[in-house]
Amino acid sequence: MELPHDLDDAQRALAEVQALLRKQKVIESVVHNQQTTVNPERQSLVEELVHRQHLTELGNKLYLLHPADVAYVLESLPQEERMLVWGLVRSDRDGDILLELSDAVRESLIKSMDSEELFAATESLDADEIAELAPDLPRDVVEKLASSLSLEEREQLRAAMSYPEDTVGARMDFDMVTIRDDVTLEVVLRYLRRFDELPDQTDQVFVVDRVDHFKGSLPLDRLLVNEPETLVSEVMSREVLMLSALDDAYEAAQAFERYDLVSAPVLDPSGKLIGRLTVNEVVDVIREESEADLLSSAGLREEEDLFASVWESAKNRWLWLGLNLCTAFFASRVIDTFEGTIAKVVALATLMPIVAGIAGNSGNQTMTLMIRSLALGQVTAANFKLLLKKELAIAGLNGLVWGSVAGLAAWGLYFGSPNAVMLGLLMTLAVMLNLLVGSLIGVIVPLGLEKMGRDPAMGSSVLLTFTTDSMGFFIFLGLASLFF
Amino acid sequence: MELPHDLDDAQRALAEVQALLRKQKVIESVVHNQQTTVNPERQSLVEELVHRQHLTELGNKLYLLHPADVAYVLESLPQEERMLVWGLVRSDRDGDILLELSDAVRESLIKSMDSEELFAATESLDADEIAELAPDLPRDVVEKLASSLSLEEREQLRAAMSYPEDTVGARMDFDMVTIRDDVTLEVVLRYLRRFDELPDQTDQVFVVDRVDHFKGSLPLDRLLVNEPETLVSEVMSREVLMLSALDDAYEAAQAFERYDLVSAPVLDPSGKLIGRLTVNEVVDVIREESEADLLSSAGLREEEDLFASVWESAKNRWLWLGLNLCTAFFASRVIDTFEGTIAKVVALATLMPIVAGIAGNSGNQTMTLMIRSLALGQVTAANFKLLLKKELAIAGLNGLVWGSVAGLAAWGLYFGSPNAVMLGLLMTLAVMLNLLVGSLIGVIVPLGLEKMGRDPAMGSSVLLTFTTDSMGFFIFLGLASLFF
């Protein structure tokens, strides 16, 4: 009932919801028109019934959707319609849907609910799920939830909430099956039959001792292919990737990717098993990381709700625009210094943005590759110099090629003018030098930010544009002031 | 032996390999120096032995690493050292390592091997793995491989190679366990015990009829928690996400992400089970897609080997730089039209890059959000107009705010000059208008490219810069020619 059968189901559902909402809108406006014009009471009653029928149909439609698909529908609807649809979702599914929503949309929906509704929506969630929602929930709801948990779960909730957002601890869950190593597989099989279902993404059960110290894992695969009389200790795997709760979640995700894992145990420093990380969380981590890179490289502070208010969205973009305006004014001061030269040869004003632009683009290419290699751990002290040399060589080669092209083009454009040859030479030289500047910045800045413990994607690009613009103008106009 | 125990193992291994390579280099240069200066034969023999010992140590070290970690080490080493290390890898592991390498590095290593070596490296691979490597292998090797396969596998290879790169068919594997629905779980358990191991990432076995038509799936979970006497048909799941070989791989990946899947069956149009897609492939698809976005938005044609030759790397960047140079020259022609105005008020040349720059940045923010929403399927005909209105409203608000700031700044900078007030007003107006242009392009271009079936990330940014630059100069200088 919940899982769709093919890939287009979710989009089809969205289209259906939108169609139902549209029908309803038409009726509303008809009702409204009639009320203000002729106001026939009986007619409007009929419309009212049709209206309600549409809402029921919508509610049924939503009930058949997977929580992730309801989340997708909600994210794709404008505020007003989103609230209407959210109101139609059965309250026992609210919690699961909230977990699937992006932060921005989740916040706005939580704001629309009172404490009682929030408690009802979240009380059936697991400790790790409550921990995920907790930062957005009102304090009294979290407290009420905590006191409704068992002692063990409350301890799990406390633990999960104590780890920083980007660690394995904040991403792990506590749904594990544990066994001892001195029993036979037959016993394990019988033990598993006592469960109603196994936790999602269980590809292995963990082997622990009396005090929950991790000893190894029994992949379900081995449980199934070996004879029932075999002892767990004979077939369990001791080569397991063990995570610590404070490990970086993204690094753990890279390990999952590298070794094709489905789950991995999380241990505390004493070696006690405290949770597990599963591949579905890993997929989310990878997705979020790549989105964060994309957004921050475009200068957006955070992911935006597609239908956030204009005011909210504008604020999300201000820091970056402000910063860029400052650096642009600085670069413009560089130009100002050479006003006299420009006044002499106005063509300089025409050509100077080209010098700045091409170096910005080339530096951005270098920087993108550098940031990627840093993320993959490929840049080390041993090969850094080599990389820098290589990028400078590429910039040199590109400078020769594109500098010549640009120089020839400039010469051609001003052919006949007494300055044509000079402009061409100047262009070639300035492009070459500024490409070198761009690639130097492209290599050094991400590495420097990484060394300082900062995110290399974040500030790199503003610094790059700043440098290639200012230096581009400085080199071009500076050389020009010598030439002319 | 192969799976590392913690997250830093791979980086540690790289550092060790680099250290061993460094030692070896020192010895080589010592040997070389001695040979050219005093040339004591016995001494150099000792060095030779030490040298060989280091290589053996290196070989042993590599043998202990997971293929994915060897791939990581290879990618992080410069050409010469990479070849040395590659030569030390045991040939029976070559195939698995090639599968883990990025395309660029894989190609360079394959080029270094002759047909015999390649055949030896790949003959133990599965049909889907051979299909993955096939485009890079010489034709004679592929033919030899094909003829060494069983009839069934040869058919699988043919099928896998026939699907386009970005489809589910090109990503699926053929390692499936299938059962009938009229047997008991006991029978299934006994059947599974006859395997040496189950295929990786097996979280369900597929239920098929006599002619391999897909009927449902039996999650291992249900196999384990239900009583052995139960019939498969009683507990099998019929709500399964079924993929077709021609489905888009990225859309399938989004479905895995949404519904937390580990594997999914792939059916042909008649409903016959032909393969399965697993989450490890999905993780790769997500990673590759986000990398491709990042690279193409920076104007890189493809992923680059960190240590490719300068020439190779430069070529990878040319298309973009050339394109940008063209558009920059076009924008410079716009400036040229207003040379007369600039000659009158040189300050215009100083301020004009600011107008172009801020709109480029703001448009890039809009565009990035738009591309992301398109990828998530959130932009529909029903909400497109609303989105456009919203982005224009944000641009208007930002124009008011940053236009005023820029105007005041310009006024302040030229305070005392008779043109100060005019320059300030001009700046405000031009920034406002150009921000509107930027956001219009930011919304419309990605959508247009998507409608045309193109990748919205690819050409968007060059078109954006082109427009915000040209229009920025045109608006600013055009207005100026009216003002002054």
PDB file of N, CA and C in Angstrom, chain A residues 403-483:
ATOM      1  N   GLY A 403      45.820  33.929 -24.163  1.00  0.00           N
ATOM      2  CA  GLY A 403      46.393  35.272 -24.180  1.00  0.00           C
ATOM      3  C   GLY A 403      46.634  35.714 -25.622  1.00  0.00           C
ATOM      4  N   SER A 404      47.188  34.788 -26.435  1.00  0.00           N
ATOM      5  CA  SER A 404      47.434  35.120 -27.841  1.00  0.00           C
ATOM      6  C   SER A 404      46.127  35.385 -28.579  1.00  0.00           C
ATOM      7  N   VAL A 405      45.162  34.492 -28.341  1.00  0.00           N
ATOM      8  CA  VAL A 405      43.869  34.678 -28.996  1.00  0.00           C
ATOM      9  C   VAL A 405      43.280  36.041 -28.627  1.00  0.00           C
ATOM     10  N   ALA A 406      43.277  36.338 -27.328  1.00  0.00           N
ATOM     11  CA  ALA A 406      42.705  37.605 -26.861  1.00  0.00           C
ATOM     12  C   ALA A 406      43.486  38.786 -27.431  1.00  0.00           C
ATOM     13  N   GLY A 407      44.808  38.627 -27.477  1.00  0.00           N
ATOM     14  CA  GLY A 407      45.646  39.698 -28.005  1.00  0.00           C
ATOM     15  C   GLY A 407      45.342  39.962 -29.478  1.00  0.00           C
ATOM     16  N   LEU A 408      45.251  38.877 -30.227  1.00  0.00           N
ATOM     17  CA  LEU A 408      44.940  39.026 -31.653  1.00  0.00           C
ATOM     18  C   LEU A 408      43.576  39.668 -31.850  1.00  0.00           C
ATOM     19  N   ALA A 409      42.608  39.216 -31.047  1.00  0.00           N
ATOM     20  CA  ALA A 409      41.256  39.767 -31.164  1.00  0.00           C
ATOM     21  C   ALA A 409      41.269  41.266 -30.863  1.00  0.00           C
ATOM     22  N   ALA A 410      41.989  41.646 -29.807  1.00  0.00           N
ATOM     23  CA  ALA A 410      42.052  43.067 -29.450  1.00  0.00           C
ATOM     24  C   ALA A 410      42.710  43.868 -30.575  1.00  0.00           C
ATOM     25  N   TRP A 411      43.796  43.304 -31.089  1.00  0.00           N
ATOM     26  CA  TRP A 411      44.488  43.970 -32.194  1.00  0.00           C
ATOM     27  C   TRP A 411      43.542  44.153 -33.390  1.00  0.00           C
ATOM     28  N   GLY A 412      42.789  43.067 -33.698  1.00  0.00           N
ATOM     29  CA  GLY A 412      41.858  43.119 -34.810  1.00  0.00           C
ATOM     30  C   GLY A 412      40.770  44.163 -34.603  1.00  0.00           C
ATOM     31  N   LEU A 413      40.266  44.234 -33.367  1.00  0.00           N
ATOM     32  CA  LEU A 413      39.160  45.154 -33.085  1.00  0.00           C
ATOM     33  C   LEU A 413      39.594  46.613 -33.242  1.00  0.00           C
ATOM     34  N   TYR A 414      40.842  46.897 -32.866  1.00  0.00           N
ATOM     35  CA  TYR A 414      41.302  48.289 -32.943  1.00  0.00           C
ATOM     36  C   TYR A 414      42.236  48.504 -34.136  1.00  0.00           C
ATOM     37  N   PHE A 415      42.163  47.577 -35.107  1.00  0.00           N
ATOM     38  CA  PHE A 415      42.988  47.674 -36.297  1.00  0.00           C
ATOM     39  C   PHE A 415      42.795  49.045 -36.939  1.00  0.00           C
ATOM     40  N   GLY A 416      43.918  49.664 -37.277  1.00  0.00           N
ATOM     41  CA  GLY A 416      43.810  50.990 -37.863  1.00  0.00           C
ATOM     42  C   GLY A 416      44.100  52.083 -36.851  1.00  0.00           C
ATOM     43  N   SER A 417      43.739  51.813 -35.593  1.00  0.00           N
ATOM     44  CA  SER A 417      44.061  52.792 -34.548  1.00  0.00           C
ATOM     45  C   SER A 417      45.556  52.695 -34.247  1.00  0.00           C
ATOM     46  N   PRO A 418      46.192  53.804 -33.864  1.00  0.00           N
ATOM     47  CA  PRO A 418      47.649  53.765 -33.605  1.00  0.00           C
ATOM     48  C   PRO A 418      47.983  52.885 -32.395  1.00  0.00           C
ATOM     49  N   ASN A 419      46.971  52.616 -31.556  1.00  0.00           N
ATOM     50  CA  ASN A 419      47.229  51.830 -30.347  1.00  0.00           C
ATOM     51  C   ASN A 419      47.050  50.327 -30.545  1.00  0.00           C
ATOM     52  N   ALA A 420      46.649  49.894 -31.742  1.00  0.00           N
ATOM     53  CA  ALA A 420      46.223  48.510 -31.949  1.00  0.00           C
ATOM     54  C   ALA A 420      47.273  47.494 -31.486  1.00  0.00           C
ATOM     55  N   VAL A 421      48.512  47.657 -31.945  1.00  0.00           N
ATOM     56  CA  VAL A 421      49.556  46.688 -31.600  1.00  0.00           C
ATOM     57  C   VAL A 421      49.803  46.672 -30.097  1.00  0.00           C
ATOM     58  N   MET A 422      49.895  47.878 -29.534  1.00  0.00           N
ATOM     59  CA  MET A 422      50.121  47.988 -28.102  1.00  0.00           C
ATOM     60  C   MET A 422      49.013  47.310 -27.314  1.00  0.00           C
ATOM     61  N   LEU A 423      47.767  47.555 -27.719  1.00  0.00           N
ATOM     62  CA  LEU A 423      46.621  46.958 -27.027  1.00  0.00           C
ATOM     63  C   LEU A 423      46.678  45.435 -27.103  1.00  0.00           C
ATOM     64  N   GLY A 424      47.053  44.929 -28.287  1.00  0.00           N
ATOM     65  CA  GLY A 424      47.151  43.485 -28.454  1.00  0.00           C
ATOM     66  C   GLY A 424      48.192  42.881 -27.536  1.00  0.00           C
ATOM     67  N   LEU A 425      49.387  43.467 -27.527  1.00  0.00           N
ATOM     68  CA  LEU A 425      50.466  42.978 -26.669  1.00  0.00           C
ATOM     69  C   LEU A 425      50.069  43.028 -25.196  1.00  0.00           C
ATOM     70  N   LEU A 426      49.510  44.158 -24.821  1.00  0.00           N
ATOM     71  CA  LEU A 426      49.084  44.387 -23.440  1.00  0.00           C
ATOM     72  C   LEU A 426      48.083  43.313 -23.008  1.00  0.00           C
ATOM     73  N   MET A 427      47.148  43.044 -23.887  1.00  0.00           N
ATOM     74  CA  MET A 427      46.110  42.044 -23.618  1.00  0.00           C
ATOM     75  C   MET A 427      46.746  40.679 -23.380  1.00  0.00           C
ATOM     76  N   THR A 428      47.619  40.264 -24.285  1.00  0.00           N
ATOM     77  CA  THR A 428      48.281  38.964 -24.173  1.00  0.00           C
ATOM     78  C   THR A 428      49.010  38.840 -22.834  1.00  0.00           C
ATOM     79  N   LEU A 429      49.808  39.825 -22.528  1.00  0.00           N
ATOM     80  CA  LEU A 429      50.614  39.816 -21.315  1.00  0.00           C
ATOM     81  C   LEU A 429      49.738  39.765 -20.070  1.00  0.00           C
ATOM     82  N   ALA A 430      48.704  40.608 -20.060  1.00  0.00           N
ATOM     83  CA  ALA A 430      47.848  40.700 -18.868  1.00  0.00           C
ATOM     84  C   ALA A 430      47.070  39.410 -18.650  1.00  0.00           C
ATOM     85  N   VAL A 431      46.556  38.807 -19.733  1.00  0.00           N
ATOM     86  CA  VAL A 431      45.818  37.544 -19.600  1.00  0.00           C
ATOM     87  C   VAL A 431      46.748  36.469 -19.046  1.00  0.00           C
ATOM     88  N   MET A 432      47.960  36.386 -19.583  1.00  0.00           N
ATOM     89  CA  MET A 432      48.906  35.377 -19.107  1.00  0.00           C
ATOM     90  C   MET A 432      49.178  35.524 -17.617  1.00  0.00           C
ATOM     91  N   LEU A 433      49.499  36.748 -17.212  1.00  0.00           N
ATOM     92  CA  LEU A 433      49.837  36.957 -15.801  1.00  0.00           C
ATOM     93  C   LEU A 433      48.638  36.692 -14.895  1.00  0.00           C
ATOM     94  N   ASN A 434      47.467  37.159 -15.313  1.00  0.00           N
ATOM     95  CA  ASN A 434      46.302  37.005 -14.441  1.00  0.00           C
ATOM     96  C   ASN A 434      45.845  35.552 -14.348  1.00  0.00           C
ATOM     97  N   LEU A 435      46.064  34.750 -15.392  1.00  0.00           N
ATOM     98  CA  LEU A 435      45.751  33.326 -15.310  1.00  0.00           C
ATOM     99  C   LEU A 435      46.637  32.659 -14.260  1.00  0.00           C
ATOM    100  N   LEU A 436      47.892  33.078 -14.191  1.00  0.00           N
ATOM    101  CA  LEU A 436      48.787  32.541 -13.164  1.00  0.00           C
ATOM    102  C   LEU A 436      48.284  32.903 -11.769  1.00  0.00           C
ATOM    103  N   VAL A 437      47.862  34.154 -11.611  1.00  0.00           N
ATOM    104  CA  VAL A 437      47.305  34.585 -10.317  1.00  0.00           C
ATOM    105  C   VAL A 437      46.099  33.715  -9.957  1.00  0.00           C
ATOM    106  N   GLY A 438      45.200  33.523 -10.922  1.00  0.00           N
ATOM    107  CA  GLY A 438      43.990  32.734 -10.674  1.00  0.00           C
ATOM    108  C   GLY A 438      44.306  31.325 -10.229  1.00  0.00           C
ATOM    109  N   SER A 439      45.274  30.681 -10.884  1.00  0.00           N
ATOM    110  CA  SER A 439      45.520  29.286 -10.526  1.00  0.00           C
ATOM    111  C   SER A 439      46.262  29.190  -9.194  1.00  0.00           C
ATOM    112  N   LEU A 440      47.092  30.186  -8.897  1.00  0.00           N
ATOM    113  CA  LEU A 440      47.760  30.218  -7.595  1.00  0.00           C
ATOM    114  C   LEU A 440      46.716  30.279  -6.479  1.00  0.00           C
ATOM    115  N   ILE A 441      45.780  31.210  -6.615  1.00  0.00           N
ATOM    116  CA  ILE A 441      44.705  31.339  -5.624  1.00  0.00           C
ATOM    117  C   ILE A 441      43.875  30.060  -5.574  1.00  0.00           C
ATOM    118  N   GLY A 442      43.609  29.501  -6.755  1.00  0.00           N
ATOM    119  CA  GLY A 442      42.779  28.292  -6.833  1.00  0.00           C
ATOM    120  C   GLY A 442      43.382  27.107  -6.101  1.00  0.00           C
ATOM    121  N   VAL A 443      44.698  27.033  -6.049  1.00  0.00           N
ATOM    122  CA  VAL A 443      45.342  25.928  -5.333  1.00  0.00           C
ATOM    123  C   VAL A 443      45.502  26.249  -3.854  1.00  0.00           C
ATOM    124  N   ILE A 444      45.970  27.474  -3.578  1.00  0.00           N
ATOM    125  CA  ILE A 444      46.394  27.792  -2.211  1.00  0.00           C
ATOM    126  C   ILE A 444      45.229  28.053  -1.260  1.00  0.00           C
ATOM    127  N   VAL A 445      44.209  28.773  -1.722  1.00  0.00           N
ATOM    128  CA  VAL A 445      43.137  29.153  -0.798  1.00  0.00           C
ATOM    129  C   VAL A 445      42.363  27.949  -0.233  1.00  0.00           C
ATOM    130  N   PRO A 446      41.908  26.998  -1.077  1.00  0.00           N
ATOM    131  CA  PRO A 446      41.192  25.853  -0.490  1.00  0.00           C
ATOM    132  C   PRO A 446      42.071  25.089   0.503  1.00  0.00           C
ATOM    133  N   LEU A 447      43.341  24.914   0.148  1.00  0.00           N
ATOM    134  CA  LEU A 447      44.243  24.188   1.034  1.00  0.00           C
ATOM    135  C   LEU A 447      44.413  24.937   2.355  1.00  0.00           C
ATOM    136  N   GLY A 448      44.564  26.263   2.254  1.00  0.00           N
ATOM    137  CA  GLY A 448      44.720  27.074   3.461  1.00  0.00           C
ATOM    138  C   GLY A 448      43.494  26.981   4.355  1.00  0.00           C
ATOM    139  N   LEU A 449      42.309  27.087   3.742  1.00  0.00           N
ATOM    140  CA  LEU A 449      41.073  27.013   4.523  1.00  0.00           C
ATOM    141  C   LEU A 449      40.956  25.649   5.200  1.00  0.00           C
ATOM    142  N   GLU A 450      41.327  24.595   4.456  1.00  0.00           N
ATOM    143  CA  GLU A 450      41.272  23.242   5.030  1.00  0.00           C
ATOM    144  C   GLU A 450      42.210  23.121   6.221  1.00  0.00           C
ATOM    145  N   LYS A 451      43.422  23.648   6.071  1.00  0.00           N
ATOM    146  CA  LYS A 451      44.414  23.595   7.158  1.00  0.00           C
ATOM    147  C   LYS A 451      43.900  24.325   8.387  1.00  0.00           C
ATOM    148  N   MET A 452      43.144  25.422   8.136  1.00  0.00           N
ATOM    149  CA  MET A 452      42.602  26.201   9.252  1.00  0.00           C
ATOM    150  C   MET A 452      41.348  25.551   9.819  1.00  0.00           C
ATOM    151  N   GLY A 453      40.989  24.397   9.270  1.00  0.00           N
ATOM    152  CA  GLY A 453      39.815  23.696   9.779  1.00  0.00           C
ATOM    153  C   GLY A 453      38.499  24.260   9.252  1.00  0.00           C
ATOM    154  N   ARG A 454      38.586  25.114   8.214  1.00  0.00           N
ATOM    155  CA  ARG A 454      37.363  25.657   7.627  1.00  0.00           C
ATOM    156  C   ARG A 454      36.903  24.812   6.441  1.00  0.00           C
ATOM    157  N   ASP A 455      35.682  25.032   6.017  1.00  0.00           N
ATOM    158  CA  ASP A 455      35.164  24.380   4.823  1.00  0.00           C
ATOM    159  C   ASP A 455      35.769  25.056   3.586  1.00  0.00           C
ATOM    160  N   PRO A 456      36.556  24.325   2.795  1.00  0.00           N
ATOM    161  CA  PRO A 456      37.226  24.965   1.656  1.00  0.00           C
ATOM    162  C   PRO A 456      36.263  25.487   0.589  1.00  0.00           C
ATOM    163  N   ALA A 457      35.036  24.923   0.537  1.00  0.00           N
ATOM    164  CA  ALA A 457      34.106  25.373  -0.495  1.00  0.00           C
ATOM    165  C   ALA A 457      33.538  26.749  -0.170  1.00  0.00           C
ATOM    166  N   MET A 458      33.499  27.059   1.117  1.00  0.00           N
ATOM    167  CA  MET A 458      32.721  28.212   1.567  1.00  0.00           C
ATOM    168  C   MET A 458      33.272  29.552   1.083  1.00  0.00           C
ATOM    169  N   GLY A 459      34.438  29.933   1.577  1.00  0.00           N
ATOM    170  CA  GLY A 459      34.903  31.286   1.291  1.00  0.00           C
ATOM    171  C   GLY A 459      35.746  31.396   0.033  1.00  0.00           C
ATOM    172  N   SER A 460      36.115  30.234  -0.529  1.00  0.00           N
ATOM    173  CA  SER A 460      37.083  30.243  -1.627  1.00  0.00           C
ATOM    174  C   SER A 460      36.673  31.133  -2.778  1.00  0.00           C
ATOM    175  N   SER A 461      35.395  30.999  -3.171  1.00  0.00           N
ATOM    176  CA  SER A 461      35.034  31.619  -4.435  1.00  0.00           C
ATOM    177  C   SER A 461      34.985  33.141  -4.341  1.00  0.00           C
ATOM    178  N   VAL A 462      34.591  33.666  -3.175  1.00  0.00           N
ATOM    179  CA  VAL A 462      34.566  35.130  -3.051  1.00  0.00           C
ATOM    180  C   VAL A 462      35.993  35.673  -3.084  1.00  0.00           C
ATOM    181  N   LEU A 463      36.907  34.930  -2.437  1.00  0.00           N
ATOM    182  CA  LEU A 463      38.306  35.357  -2.439  1.00  0.00           C
ATOM    183  C   LEU A 463      38.903  35.294  -3.838  1.00  0.00           C
ATOM    184  N   LEU A 464      38.504  34.272  -4.577  1.00  0.00           N
ATOM    185  CA  LEU A 464      39.021  34.114  -5.934  1.00  0.00           C
ATOM    186  C   LEU A 464      38.584  35.272  -6.823  1.00  0.00           C
ATOM    187  N   THR A 465      37.260  35.544  -6.848  1.00  0.00           N
ATOM    188  CA  THR A 465      36.755  36.636  -7.683  1.00  0.00           C
ATOM    189  C   THR A 465      37.413  37.949  -7.291  1.00  0.00           C
ATOM    190  N   PHE A 466      37.505  38.151  -5.992  1.00  0.00           N
ATOM    191  CA  PHE A 466      38.134  39.371  -5.487  1.00  0.00           C
ATOM    192  C   PHE A 466      39.538  39.530  -6.070  1.00  0.00           C
ATOM    193  N   THR A 467      40.326  38.459  -5.973  1.00  0.00           N
ATOM    194  CA  THR A 467      41.717  38.549  -6.415  1.00  0.00           C
ATOM    195  C   THR A 467      41.841  38.684  -7.924  1.00  0.00           C
ATOM    196  N   THR A 468      41.108  37.824  -8.658  1.00  0.00           N
ATOM    197  CA  THR A 468      41.272  37.897 -10.122  1.00  0.00           C
ATOM    198  C   THR A 468      40.735  39.213 -10.673  1.00  0.00           C
ATOM    199  N   ASP A 469      39.709  39.776 -10.042  1.00  0.00           N
ATOM    200  CA  ASP A 469      39.224  41.089 -10.486  1.00  0.00           C
ATOM    201  C   ASP A 469      40.253  42.173 -10.180  1.00  0.00           C
ATOM    202  N   SER A 470      40.612  42.304  -8.916  1.00  0.00           N
ATOM    203  CA  SER A 470      41.516  43.380  -8.520  1.00  0.00           C
ATOM    204  C   SER A 470      42.849  43.261  -9.248  1.00  0.00           C
ATOM    205  N   MET A 471      43.416  42.049  -9.215  1.00  0.00           N
ATOM    206  CA  MET A 471      44.721  41.861  -9.842  1.00  0.00           C
ATOM    207  C   MET A 471      44.613  42.015 -11.358  1.00  0.00           C
ATOM    208  N   GLY A 472      43.490  41.554 -11.908  1.00  0.00           N
ATOM    209  CA  GLY A 472      43.294  41.700 -13.352  1.00  0.00           C
ATOM    210  C   GLY A 472      43.317  43.168 -13.753  1.00  0.00           C
ATOM    211  N   PHE A 473      42.566  43.987 -13.033  1.00  0.00           N
ATOM    212  CA  PHE A 473      42.542  45.415 -13.337  1.00  0.00           C
ATOM    213  C   PHE A 473      43.911  46.038 -13.095  1.00  0.00           C
ATOM    214  N   PHE A 474      44.527  45.620 -11.978  1.00  0.00           N
ATOM    215  CA  PHE A 474      45.823  46.195 -11.619  1.00  0.00           C
ATOM    216  C   PHE A 474      46.887  45.873 -12.671  1.00  0.00           C
ATOM    217  N   ILE A 475      46.960  44.595 -13.048  1.00  0.00           N
ATOM    218  CA  ILE A 475      47.964  44.180 -14.032  1.00  0.00           C
ATOM    219  C   ILE A 475      47.728  44.876 -15.370  1.00  0.00           C
ATOM    220  N   PHE A 476      46.474  44.827 -15.824  1.00  0.00           N
ATOM    221  CA  PHE A 476      46.154  45.377 -17.140  1.00  0.00           C
ATOM    222  C   PHE A 476      46.377  46.889 -17.185  1.00  0.00           C
ATOM    223  N   LEU A 477      45.798  47.579 -16.233  1.00  0.00           N
ATOM    224  CA  LEU A 477      45.912  49.042 -16.257  1.00  0.00           C
ATOM    225  C   LEU A 477      47.314  49.492 -15.845  1.00  0.00           C
ATOM    226  N   GLY A 478      47.927  48.757 -14.937  1.00  0.00           N
ATOM    227  CA  GLY A 478      49.288  49.092 -14.514  1.00  0.00           C
ATOM    228  C   GLY A 478      50.242  49.011 -15.694  1.00  0.00           C
ATOM    229  N   LEU A 479      50.183  47.889 -16.414  1.00  0.00           N
ATOM    230  CA  LEU A 479      51.022  47.753 -17.609  1.00  0.00           C
ATOM    231  C   LEU A 479      50.693  48.845 -18.629  1.00  0.00           C
ATOM    232  N   ALA A 480      49.391  49.117 -18.762  1.00  0.00           N
ATOM    233  CA  ALA A 480      48.979  50.139 -19.728  1.00  0.00           C
ATOM    234  C   ALA A 480      49.592  51.495 -19.383  1.00  0.00           C
ATOM    235  N   SER A 481      49.650  51.812 -18.086  1.00  0.00           N
ATOM    236  CA  SER A 481      50.197  53.122 -17.696  1.00  0.00           C
ATOM    237  C   SER A 481      51.679  53.205 -18.047  1.00  0.00           C
ATOM    238  N   LEU A 482      52.355  52.037 -18.159  1.00  0.00           N
ATOM    239  CA  LEU A 482      53.742  52.052 -18.605  1.00  0.00           C
ATOM    240  C   LEU A 482      53.812  52.185 -20.124  1.00  0.00           C
ATOM    241  N   PHE A 483      52.886  51.517 -20.823  1.00  0.00           N
ATOM    242  CA  PHE A 483      52.891  51.493 -22.286  1.00  0.00           C
ATOM    243  C   PHE A 483      52.508  52.855 -22.888  1.00  0.00           C
TER     244      PHE A 483
END
